[in-house]
Amino acid sequence: LARINIAANNLADSFELVSGDVEDSRQLFDPERFSLVISNPPFYSNSSGRVSTRAQPLGARHHPDGGLERFIDSTAYCLKNRGRVVFIYPAHLLSELLSAMLARNLEPKVLQFVFSYPDGKSGARLVLVHAMKNGGNGLIVCPPLYVYQYQNGPYSEAVASMYRPEIRDH
């Protein structure tokens, strides 16, 4: 899917795609190689959540015990000092994510809760957490990000702007 998305967005010259397991990061990369890591790690243990019979969704949503810690260990290893990481994670599991990050000197800097739409009834589904390796204290909580304008409606202006090349490139 990554290769398809890179080609569809004409970004082949901007990416080097490395295939491998997160547990092999120490063999794949030198320490502190990256200044930015973006991660949407699997968030359910193998015995919880809606378990898919298809391998791709199963691997994207479920991890063996200690799976989150392996993603965060790999991130801390690969990230330069004062480098940034962005995690996308279920909002109801935020404490688990923050605890694991702080244990590895990944200091949360920005939190933004993601809602489906602004109805005031449903809670945040996801949270975006921007952190810095060895970043020290200081946290900003951003206004909510709404994916849609209303239930079954079009994308919100904020999300729609993410898909506009003229905005994305500036």
mmCIF file of the C-alpha atoms, coordinates in Angstrom:
data_MODEL
# 
_entry.id   MODEL 
# 
loop_
_atom_site.group_PDB 
_atom_site.id 
_atom_site.type_symbol 
_atom_site.label_atom_id 
_atom_site.label_alt_id 
_atom_site.label_comp_id 
_atom_site.label_asym_id 
_atom_site.label_entity_id 
_atom_site.label_seq_id 
_atom_site.pdbx_PDB_ins_code 
_atom_site.Cartn_x 
_atom_site.Cartn_y 
_atom_site.Cartn_z 
_atom_site.occupancy 
_atom_site.B_iso_or_equiv 
_atom_site.pdbx_formal_charge 
_atom_site.auth_seq_id 
_atom_site.auth_comp_id 
_atom_site.auth_asym_id 
_atom_site.auth_atom_id 
_atom_site.pdbx_PDB_model_num 
ATOM 1   C CA . LEU A 1 1   ? 0.000   0.000   0.000  1.00 0.00 ? 1   LEU A CA 1 
ATOM 2   C CA . ALA A 1 2   ? 2.848   2.386   0.742  1.00 0.00 ? 2   ALA A CA 1 
ATOM 3   C CA . ARG A 1 3   ? 4.302   1.867   -2.728 1.00 0.00 ? 3   ARG A CA 1 
ATOM 4   C CA . ILE A 1 4   ? 0.889   2.429   -4.327 1.00 0.00 ? 4   ILE A CA 1 
ATOM 5   C CA . ASN A 1 5   ? 0.328   5.630   -2.313 1.00 0.00 ? 5   ASN A CA 1 
ATOM 6   C CA . ILE A 1 6   ? 3.812   6.950   -3.072 1.00 0.00 ? 6   ILE A CA 1 
ATOM 7   C CA . ALA A 1 7   ? 3.298   6.386   -6.804 1.00 0.00 ? 7   ALA A CA 1 
ATOM 8   C CA . ALA A 1 8   ? -0.251  7.771   -6.808 1.00 0.00 ? 8   ALA A CA 1 
ATOM 9   C CA . ASN A 1 9   ? 0.957   10.983  -5.172 1.00 0.00 ? 9   ASN A CA 1 
ATOM 10  C CA . ASN A 1 10  ? 4.058   11.324  -7.389 1.00 0.00 ? 10  ASN A CA 1 
ATOM 11  C CA . LEU A 1 11  ? 6.363   11.162  -4.381 1.00 0.00 ? 11  LEU A CA 1 
ATOM 12  C CA . ALA A 1 12  ? 8.790   8.472   -5.542 1.00 0.00 ? 12  ALA A CA 1 
ATOM 13  C CA . ASP A 1 13  ? 11.715  10.916  -5.394 1.00 0.00 ? 13  ASP A CA 1 
ATOM 14  C CA . SER A 1 14  ? 10.859  11.869  -1.800 1.00 0.00 ? 14  SER A CA 1 
ATOM 15  C CA . PHE A 1 15  ? 10.851  8.448   -0.151 1.00 0.00 ? 15  PHE A CA 1 
ATOM 16  C CA . GLU A 1 16  ? 13.068  5.481   0.452  1.00 0.00 ? 16  GLU A CA 1 
ATOM 17  C CA . LEU A 1 17  ? 10.836  2.589   1.409  1.00 0.00 ? 17  LEU A CA 1 
ATOM 18  C CA . VAL A 1 18  ? 12.421  0.014   3.719  1.00 0.00 ? 18  VAL A CA 1 
ATOM 19  C CA . SER A 1 19  ? 10.502  -3.191  4.360  1.00 0.00 ? 19  SER A CA 1 
ATOM 20  C CA . GLY A 1 20  ? 11.119  -4.990  7.606  1.00 0.00 ? 20  GLY A CA 1 
ATOM 21  C CA . ASP A 1 21  ? 9.839   -5.809  11.052 1.00 0.00 ? 21  ASP A CA 1 
ATOM 22  C CA . VAL A 1 22  ? 9.896   -3.173  13.775 1.00 0.00 ? 22  VAL A CA 1 
ATOM 23  C CA . GLU A 1 23  ? 11.883  -5.613  15.894 1.00 0.00 ? 23  GLU A CA 1 
ATOM 24  C CA . ASP A 1 24  ? 14.666  -5.543  13.282 1.00 0.00 ? 24  ASP A CA 1 
ATOM 25  C CA . SER A 1 25  ? 15.153  -1.765  13.420 1.00 0.00 ? 25  SER A CA 1 
ATOM 26  C CA . ARG A 1 26  ? 18.591  -2.109  15.028 1.00 0.00 ? 26  ARG A CA 1 
ATOM 27  C CA . GLN A 1 27  ? 19.736  -4.212  12.074 1.00 0.00 ? 27  GLN A CA 1 
ATOM 28  C CA . LEU A 1 28  ? 18.041  -2.021  9.459  1.00 0.00 ? 28  LEU A CA 1 
ATOM 29  C CA . PHE A 1 29  ? 19.114  1.427   10.706 1.00 0.00 ? 29  PHE A CA 1 
ATOM 30  C CA . ASP A 1 30  ? 21.951  3.164   12.499 1.00 0.00 ? 30  ASP A CA 1 
ATOM 31  C CA . PRO A 1 31  ? 21.019  4.670   15.859 1.00 0.00 ? 31  PRO A CA 1 
ATOM 32  C CA . GLU A 1 32  ? 19.639  8.208   15.801 1.00 0.00 ? 32  GLU A CA 1 
ATOM 33  C CA . ARG A 1 33  ? 19.269  8.184   12.019 1.00 0.00 ? 33  ARG A CA 1 
ATOM 34  C CA . PHE A 1 34  ? 15.962  10.062  11.714 1.00 0.00 ? 34  PHE A CA 1 
ATOM 35  C CA . SER A 1 35  ? 14.800  13.517  12.762 1.00 0.00 ? 35  SER A CA 1 
ATOM 36  C CA . LEU A 1 36  ? 11.106  12.624  12.279 1.00 0.00 ? 36  LEU A CA 1 
ATOM 37  C CA . VAL A 1 37  ? 9.194   9.385   12.784 1.00 0.00 ? 37  VAL A CA 1 
ATOM 38  C CA . ILE A 1 38  ? 5.467   9.013   12.115 1.00 0.00 ? 38  ILE A CA 1 
ATOM 39  C CA . SER A 1 39  ? 3.797   5.939   13.559 1.00 0.00 ? 39  SER A CA 1 
ATOM 40  C CA . ASN A 1 40  ? 0.342   4.425   13.704 1.00 0.00 ? 40  ASN A CA 1 
ATOM 41  C CA . PRO A 1 41  ? 1.262   1.315   15.712 1.00 0.00 ? 41  PRO A CA 1 
ATOM 42  C CA . PRO A 1 42  ? -1.049  -1.648  16.270 1.00 0.00 ? 42  PRO A CA 1 
ATOM 43  C CA . PHE A 1 43  ? -3.096  -0.882  19.348 1.00 0.00 ? 43  PHE A CA 1 
ATOM 44  C CA . TYR A 1 44  ? -5.061  -3.965  20.414 1.00 0.00 ? 44  TYR A CA 1 
ATOM 45  C CA . SER A 1 45  ? -3.575  -6.981  22.101 1.00 0.00 ? 45  SER A CA 1 
ATOM 46  C CA . ASN A 1 46  ? -4.184  -10.240 20.263 1.00 0.00 ? 46  ASN A CA 1 
ATOM 47  C CA . SER A 1 47  ? -7.056  -11.091 22.593 1.00 0.00 ? 47  SER A CA 1 
ATOM 48  C CA . SER A 1 48  ? -9.050  -7.849  22.377 1.00 0.00 ? 48  SER A CA 1 
ATOM 49  C CA . GLY A 1 49  ? -10.854 -5.622  19.896 1.00 0.00 ? 49  GLY A CA 1 
ATOM 50  C CA . ARG A 1 50  ? -12.489 -6.697  16.663 1.00 0.00 ? 50  ARG A CA 1 
ATOM 51  C CA . VAL A 1 51  ? -10.247 -9.448  15.282 1.00 0.00 ? 51  VAL A CA 1 
ATOM 52  C CA . SER A 1 52  ? -10.095 -9.572  11.494 1.00 0.00 ? 52  SER A CA 1 
ATOM 53  C CA . THR A 1 53  ? -9.655  -12.789 9.554  1.00 0.00 ? 53  THR A CA 1 
ATOM 54  C CA . ARG A 1 54  ? -7.591  -10.887 6.941  1.00 0.00 ? 54  ARG A CA 1 
ATOM 55  C CA . ALA A 1 55  ? -3.851  -10.620 7.611  1.00 0.00 ? 55  ALA A CA 1 
ATOM 56  C CA . GLN A 1 56  ? -3.412  -6.947  6.694  1.00 0.00 ? 56  GLN A CA 1 
ATOM 57  C CA . PRO A 1 57  ? -6.058  -5.450  9.035  1.00 0.00 ? 57  PRO A CA 1 
ATOM 58  C CA . LEU A 1 58  ? -5.115  -7.964  11.732 1.00 0.00 ? 58  LEU A CA 1 
ATOM 59  C CA . GLY A 1 59  ? -1.465  -6.870  11.659 1.00 0.00 ? 59  GLY A CA 1 
ATOM 60  C CA . ALA A 1 60  ? -2.389  -3.184  11.514 1.00 0.00 ? 60  ALA A CA 1 
ATOM 61  C CA . ARG A 1 61  ? -4.638  -3.298  14.596 1.00 0.00 ? 61  ARG A CA 1 
ATOM 62  C CA . HIS A 1 62  ? -3.343  -6.127  16.785 1.00 0.00 ? 62  HIS A CA 1 
ATOM 63  C CA . HIS A 1 63  ? 0.013   -6.760  18.407 1.00 0.00 ? 63  HIS A CA 1 
ATOM 64  C CA . PRO A 1 64  ? 1.444   -9.482  20.586 1.00 0.00 ? 64  PRO A CA 1 
ATOM 65  C CA . ASP A 1 65  ? 2.000   -8.649  24.254 1.00 0.00 ? 65  ASP A CA 1 
ATOM 66  C CA . GLY A 1 66  ? 4.513   -5.833  24.540 1.00 0.00 ? 66  GLY A CA 1 
ATOM 67  C CA . GLY A 1 67  ? 3.867   -4.699  20.964 1.00 0.00 ? 67  GLY A CA 1 
ATOM 68  C CA . LEU A 1 68  ? 3.469   -1.003  21.755 1.00 0.00 ? 68  LEU A CA 1 
ATOM 69  C CA . GLU A 1 69  ? 6.703   -1.017  23.737 1.00 0.00 ? 69  GLU A CA 1 
ATOM 70  C CA . ARG A 1 70  ? 8.527   -2.536  20.758 1.00 0.00 ? 70  ARG A CA 1 
ATOM 71  C CA . PHE A 1 71  ? 7.313   0.278   18.483 1.00 0.00 ? 71  PHE A CA 1 
ATOM 72  C CA . ILE A 1 72  ? 8.339   2.914   20.990 1.00 0.00 ? 72  ILE A CA 1 
ATOM 73  C CA . ASP A 1 73  ? 11.710  1.257   21.680 1.00 0.00 ? 73  ASP A CA 1 
ATOM 74  C CA . SER A 1 74  ? 12.380  1.217   17.936 1.00 0.00 ? 74  SER A CA 1 
ATOM 75  C CA . THR A 1 75  ? 11.333  4.855   17.623 1.00 0.00 ? 75  THR A CA 1 
ATOM 76  C CA . ALA A 1 76  ? 13.580  5.946   20.497 1.00 0.00 ? 76  ALA A CA 1 
ATOM 77  C CA . TYR A 1 77  ? 16.490  4.029   18.970 1.00 0.00 ? 77  TYR A CA 1 
ATOM 78  C CA . CYS A 1 78  ? 16.044  5.499   15.474 1.00 0.00 ? 78  CYS A CA 1 
ATOM 79  C CA . LEU A 1 79  ? 15.262  9.068   16.511 1.00 0.00 ? 79  LEU A CA 1 
ATOM 80  C CA . LYS A 1 80  ? 17.974  11.704  16.772 1.00 0.00 ? 80  LYS A CA 1 
ATOM 81  C CA . ASN A 1 81  ? 18.346  13.640  20.012 1.00 0.00 ? 81  ASN A CA 1 
ATOM 82  C CA . ARG A 1 82  ? 15.612  16.309  20.014 1.00 0.00 ? 82  ARG A CA 1 
ATOM 83  C CA . GLY A 1 83  ? 14.058  14.588  17.002 1.00 0.00 ? 83  GLY A CA 1 
ATOM 84  C CA . ARG A 1 84  ? 10.287  14.513  16.658 1.00 0.00 ? 84  ARG A CA 1 
ATOM 85  C CA . VAL A 1 85  ? 7.786   11.685  16.569 1.00 0.00 ? 85  VAL A CA 1 
ATOM 86  C CA . VAL A 1 86  ? 4.071   11.722  15.815 1.00 0.00 ? 86  VAL A CA 1 
ATOM 87  C CA . PHE A 1 87  ? 1.908   8.878   17.055 1.00 0.00 ? 87  PHE A CA 1 
ATOM 88  C CA . ILE A 1 88  ? -1.670  8.283   15.959 1.00 0.00 ? 88  ILE A CA 1 
ATOM 89  C CA . TYR A 1 89  ? -3.403  6.200   18.598 1.00 0.00 ? 89  TYR A CA 1 
ATOM 90  C CA . PRO A 1 90  ? -6.871  5.427   19.972 1.00 0.00 ? 90  PRO A CA 1 
ATOM 91  C CA . ALA A 1 91  ? -7.865  8.153   22.441 1.00 0.00 ? 91  ALA A CA 1 
ATOM 92  C CA . HIS A 1 92  ? -9.069  5.664   25.063 1.00 0.00 ? 92  HIS A CA 1 
ATOM 93  C CA . LEU A 1 93  ? -5.544  4.154   25.190 1.00 0.00 ? 93  LEU A CA 1 
ATOM 94  C CA . LEU A 1 94  ? -3.734  7.488   25.583 1.00 0.00 ? 94  LEU A CA 1 
ATOM 95  C CA . SER A 1 95  ? -2.428  6.775   29.098 1.00 0.00 ? 95  SER A CA 1 
ATOM 96  C CA . GLU A 1 96  ? -0.787  3.548   27.864 1.00 0.00 ? 96  GLU A CA 1 
ATOM 97  C CA . LEU A 1 97  ? 0.928   5.433   25.035 1.00 0.00 ? 97  LEU A CA 1 
ATOM 98  C CA . LEU A 1 98  ? 2.105   8.341   27.194 1.00 0.00 ? 98  LEU A CA 1 
ATOM 99  C CA . SER A 1 99  ? 3.444   6.037   29.884 1.00 0.00 ? 99  SER A CA 1 
ATOM 100 C CA . ALA A 1 100 ? 5.484   4.031   27.359 1.00 0.00 ? 100 ALA A CA 1 
ATOM 101 C CA . MET A 1 101 ? 6.762   7.199   25.663 1.00 0.00 ? 101 MET A CA 1 
ATOM 102 C CA . LEU A 1 102 ? 7.857   8.885   28.879 1.00 0.00 ? 102 LEU A CA 1 
ATOM 103 C CA . ALA A 1 103 ? 9.712   5.743   29.985 1.00 0.00 ? 103 ALA A CA 1 
ATOM 104 C CA . ARG A 1 104 ? 11.855  6.118   26.839 1.00 0.00 ? 104 ARG A CA 1 
ATOM 105 C CA . ASN A 1 105 ? 12.498  9.876   27.078 1.00 0.00 ? 105 ASN A CA 1 
ATOM 106 C CA . LEU A 1 106 ? 9.971   10.752  24.380 1.00 0.00 ? 106 LEU A CA 1 
ATOM 107 C CA . GLU A 1 107 ? 8.409   13.871  25.862 1.00 0.00 ? 107 GLU A CA 1 
ATOM 108 C CA . PRO A 1 108 ? 4.891   14.762  24.674 1.00 0.00 ? 108 PRO A CA 1 
ATOM 109 C CA . LYS A 1 109 ? 4.803   18.285  23.249 1.00 0.00 ? 109 LYS A CA 1 
ATOM 110 C CA . VAL A 1 110 ? 1.456   18.548  21.430 1.00 0.00 ? 110 VAL A CA 1 
ATOM 111 C CA . LEU A 1 111 ? -1.820  16.642  21.864 1.00 0.00 ? 111 LEU A CA 1 
ATOM 112 C CA . GLN A 1 112 ? -4.760  16.874  19.487 1.00 0.00 ? 112 GLN A CA 1 
ATOM 113 C CA . PHE A 1 113 ? -7.893  14.816  19.897 1.00 0.00 ? 113 PHE A CA 1 
ATOM 114 C CA . VAL A 1 114 ? -9.566  13.623  16.695 1.00 0.00 ? 114 VAL A CA 1 
ATOM 115 C CA . PHE A 1 115 ? -13.353 13.416  16.509 1.00 0.00 ? 115 PHE A CA 1 
ATOM 116 C CA . SER A 1 116 ? -15.480 12.039  13.690 1.00 0.00 ? 116 SER A CA 1 
ATOM 117 C CA . TYR A 1 117 ? -17.621 15.206  13.613 1.00 0.00 ? 117 TYR A CA 1 
ATOM 118 C CA . PRO A 1 118 ? -18.654 18.020  15.997 1.00 0.00 ? 118 PRO A CA 1 
ATOM 119 C CA . ASP A 1 119 ? -21.916 16.652  17.399 1.00 0.00 ? 119 ASP A CA 1 
ATOM 120 C CA . GLY A 1 120 ? -20.968 17.089  21.053 1.00 0.00 ? 120 GLY A CA 1 
ATOM 121 C CA . LYS A 1 121 ? -22.175 13.581  21.855 1.00 0.00 ? 121 LYS A CA 1 
ATOM 122 C CA . SER A 1 122 ? -19.417 11.220  20.783 1.00 0.00 ? 122 SER A CA 1 
ATOM 123 C CA . GLY A 1 123 ? -15.967 11.311  22.278 1.00 0.00 ? 123 GLY A CA 1 
ATOM 124 C CA . ALA A 1 124 ? -12.638 11.508  20.536 1.00 0.00 ? 124 ALA A CA 1 
ATOM 125 C CA . ARG A 1 125 ? -11.799 8.378   18.567 1.00 0.00 ? 125 ARG A CA 1 
ATOM 126 C CA . LEU A 1 126 ? -8.103  9.068   18.037 1.00 0.00 ? 126 LEU A CA 1 
ATOM 127 C CA . VAL A 1 127 ? -5.381  11.267  19.415 1.00 0.00 ? 127 VAL A CA 1 
ATOM 128 C CA . LEU A 1 128 ? -2.357  12.743  17.668 1.00 0.00 ? 128 LEU A CA 1 
ATOM 129 C CA . VAL A 1 129 ? 0.653   12.962  19.965 1.00 0.00 ? 129 VAL A CA 1 
ATOM 130 C CA . HIS A 1 130 ? 3.696   14.941  18.859 1.00 0.00 ? 130 HIS A CA 1 
ATOM 131 C CA . ALA A 1 131 ? 6.722   14.261  21.031 1.00 0.00 ? 131 ALA A CA 1 
ATOM 132 C CA . MET A 1 132 ? 10.409  15.111  21.163 1.00 0.00 ? 132 MET A CA 1 
ATOM 133 C CA . LYS A 1 133 ? 13.257  12.846  22.212 1.00 0.00 ? 133 LYS A CA 1 
ATOM 134 C CA . ASN A 1 134 ? 14.814  14.344  25.359 1.00 0.00 ? 134 ASN A CA 1 
ATOM 135 C CA . GLY A 1 135 ? 12.511  17.326  24.875 1.00 0.00 ? 135 GLY A CA 1 
ATOM 136 C CA . GLY A 1 136 ? 11.927  18.441  28.462 1.00 0.00 ? 136 GLY A CA 1 
ATOM 137 C CA . ASN A 1 137 ? 8.603   19.549  29.935 1.00 0.00 ? 137 ASN A CA 1 
ATOM 138 C CA . GLY A 1 138 ? 5.946   21.590  28.168 1.00 0.00 ? 138 GLY A CA 1 
ATOM 139 C CA . LEU A 1 139 ? 2.744   20.388  26.550 1.00 0.00 ? 139 LEU A CA 1 
ATOM 140 C CA . ILE A 1 140 ? 0.244   22.135  24.276 1.00 0.00 ? 140 ILE A CA 1 
ATOM 141 C CA . VAL A 1 141 ? -3.281  20.765  23.851 1.00 0.00 ? 141 VAL A CA 1 
ATOM 142 C CA . CYS A 1 142 ? -4.662  21.847  20.457 1.00 0.00 ? 142 CYS A CA 1 
ATOM 143 C CA . PRO A 1 143 ? -8.305  22.411  19.583 1.00 0.00 ? 143 PRO A CA 1 
ATOM 144 C CA . PRO A 1 144 ? -10.128 19.272  18.394 1.00 0.00 ? 144 PRO A CA 1 
ATOM 145 C CA . LEU A 1 145 ? -9.682  18.027  14.842 1.00 0.00 ? 145 LEU A CA 1 
ATOM 146 C CA . TYR A 1 146 ? -12.961 17.011  13.230 1.00 0.00 ? 146 TYR A CA 1 
ATOM 147 C CA . VAL A 1 147 ? -12.708 14.628  10.285 1.00 0.00 ? 147 VAL A CA 1 
ATOM 148 C CA . TYR A 1 148 ? -16.165 15.427  8.882  1.00 0.00 ? 148 TYR A CA 1 
ATOM 149 C CA . GLN A 1 149 ? -18.383 18.510  9.024  1.00 0.00 ? 149 GLN A CA 1 
ATOM 150 C CA . TYR A 1 150 ? -21.302 16.424  10.280 1.00 0.00 ? 150 TYR A CA 1 
ATOM 151 C CA . GLN A 1 151 ? -22.420 12.778  10.349 1.00 0.00 ? 151 GLN A CA 1 
ATOM 152 C CA . ASN A 1 152 ? -22.195 11.298  6.825  1.00 0.00 ? 152 ASN A CA 1 
ATOM 153 C CA . GLY A 1 153 ? -21.087 14.722  5.592  1.00 0.00 ? 153 GLY A CA 1 
ATOM 154 C CA . PRO A 1 154 ? -18.074 15.980  3.672  1.00 0.00 ? 154 PRO A CA 1 
ATOM 155 C CA . TYR A 1 155 ? -14.595 16.343  5.162  1.00 0.00 ? 155 TYR A CA 1 
ATOM 156 C CA . SER A 1 156 ? -14.054 19.259  7.486  1.00 0.00 ? 156 SER A CA 1 
ATOM 157 C CA . GLU A 1 157 ? -12.098 22.171  6.035  1.00 0.00 ? 157 GLU A CA 1 
ATOM 158 C CA . ALA A 1 158 ? -9.047  21.175  8.091  1.00 0.00 ? 158 ALA A CA 1 
ATOM 159 C CA . VAL A 1 159 ? -9.035  17.620  6.731  1.00 0.00 ? 159 VAL A CA 1 
ATOM 160 C CA . ALA A 1 160 ? -9.924  18.661  3.174  1.00 0.00 ? 160 ALA A CA 1 
ATOM 161 C CA . SER A 1 161 ? -6.948  21.050  3.168  1.00 0.00 ? 161 SER A CA 1 
ATOM 162 C CA . MET A 1 162 ? -4.645  18.091  3.884  1.00 0.00 ? 162 MET A CA 1 
ATOM 163 C CA . TYR A 1 163 ? -5.554  16.697  0.479  1.00 0.00 ? 163 TYR A CA 1 
ATOM 164 C CA . ARG A 1 164 ? -4.961  19.910  -1.483 1.00 0.00 ? 164 ARG A CA 1 
ATOM 165 C CA . PRO A 1 165 ? -1.498  19.901  -3.068 1.00 0.00 ? 165 PRO A CA 1 
ATOM 166 C CA . GLU A 1 166 ? -1.318  23.692  -3.197 1.00 0.00 ? 166 GLU A CA 1 
ATOM 167 C CA . ILE A 1 167 ? -1.662  23.823  0.595  1.00 0.00 ? 167 ILE A CA 1 
ATOM 168 C CA . ARG A 1 168 ? 0.342   20.695  1.375  1.00 0.00 ? 168 ARG A CA 1 
ATOM 169 C CA . ASP A 1 169 ? 3.371   21.971  -0.552 1.00 0.00 ? 169 ASP A CA 1 
ATOM 170 C CA . HIS A 1 170 ? 3.667   25.228  1.419  1.00 0.00 ? 170 HIS A CA 1 
# 
